[in-house]
Amino acid sequence: MGSRSTLGPLKPKTWQLDQDQSSAQGYLYSCSLCDENLVLSKLFINPRKVQLVFLDNCPGCGFELERTLKVQRSVLPPGKRLLTNLICKNVEELFEPGELFEAKLSRGSILLRDVQSDLAAGVGLLDETLALRFGELVTLQGEASNALSHLFCVRAINPLPPGLDSDVVFVDGGNVFDSYTVSRHAFNLGLDQERMKLRIHLSRAFTHHQLSSLITDELAQAIDQCYARLAIVSDITALYCDPDVKEKREAFDLFSKDIRSLATLAEQRNMIVVVTNLQSRSKAMDDVLARTAHVSAVLQDKGAHTQLTVTRHPFIPTGNTETATLDNQTLTRYL
């Protein structure tokens, strides 16, 4: 569990903060008019919550935070997770229950890292475990991977940190794209829902040959045209394992080639490619996903919680795993 020692008071002005770039990175909320510091947090906080805690008034100049609130990356002192202006009395209102003092990881090996994800879902423990970086192919197994991929979509488009302000290319191989879910996430983040949808470039495939063509012949061009930093391929084994596919070996070879193509694309474009697989249909294909991806993880619903098991990661020694337990009640608020 976290402790109160990870909290502390925040120096009043932005220019008074420590600029030692070796310290952990965080998010600074301040007034753009008078440089008054409000909150410095390791976790991203919805700006609306900061406004509410300060009653929408800057304690330094008194102007409305709706007009002057600024969010930017900044430096956290070592060992600290949250620093607040002395005026802030209701720290707990900045976070959802359990976010601030979250459980530590249960690790399959001794792994020391504090890496900021290039693509964050906004769920502290999940982001800390996955630690996604540009240049990676990420495979997510399990039913919950679809909901998580939609959240990644909106987070990538979000113009405010930790968003990427990027378009997203979504290749729907499982016919699972849900515009309602995207709208709900956009609403929760205070984003324009219709504008959000325009930044998701959706393509659907209905046969494994169509999906293969989208991946190998069209995806790179689509990414370049909209400068996307994130691409998602949904439920990728569904079409290759369709009962109507007669040439099983040919389908498997095509699948293997397409996965290698996605890994190469992520590296060459220095972007993140997320592949979901909602259920295990072929052990051989599961093995291809696991050994080709830079990051491979499984999401399993255990009733009261979801278990996230990372089976492959640049920071995990080969053969080891890393496990995190995500409370379903908390997770439901995000997914």
Tab-separated table of C-alpha atoms in Angstrom, residues 47 68 109 114 122 164-165 191 218 225 227 283 299 313 319:
chain	number	residue	atom	x	y	z
A	47	PRO	CA	-8.507	18.595	-14.949
A	68	THR	CA	-6.438	29.553	-16.669
A	109	SER	CA	10.949	-11.691	-10.639
A	114	ASP	CA	9.611	3.207	-12.864
A	122	GLY	CA	-5.312	6.120	-16.963
A	164	LEU	CA	-0.877	11.709	-27.561
A	165	ASP	CA	-3.105	14.109	-29.540
A	191	LEU	CA	-13.810	15.634	-25.043
A	218	GLU	CA	-2.767	-0.744	-46.585
A	225	GLN	CA	-1.617	9.695	-44.064
A	227	TYR	CA	0.255	10.562	-38.662
A	283	LYS	CA	-2.514	-22.590	-29.538
A	299	LEU	CA	-6.386	-10.477	-19.026
A	313	HIS	CA	8.142	-7.537	-21.894
A	319	GLY	CA	10.702	-17.040	-19.166
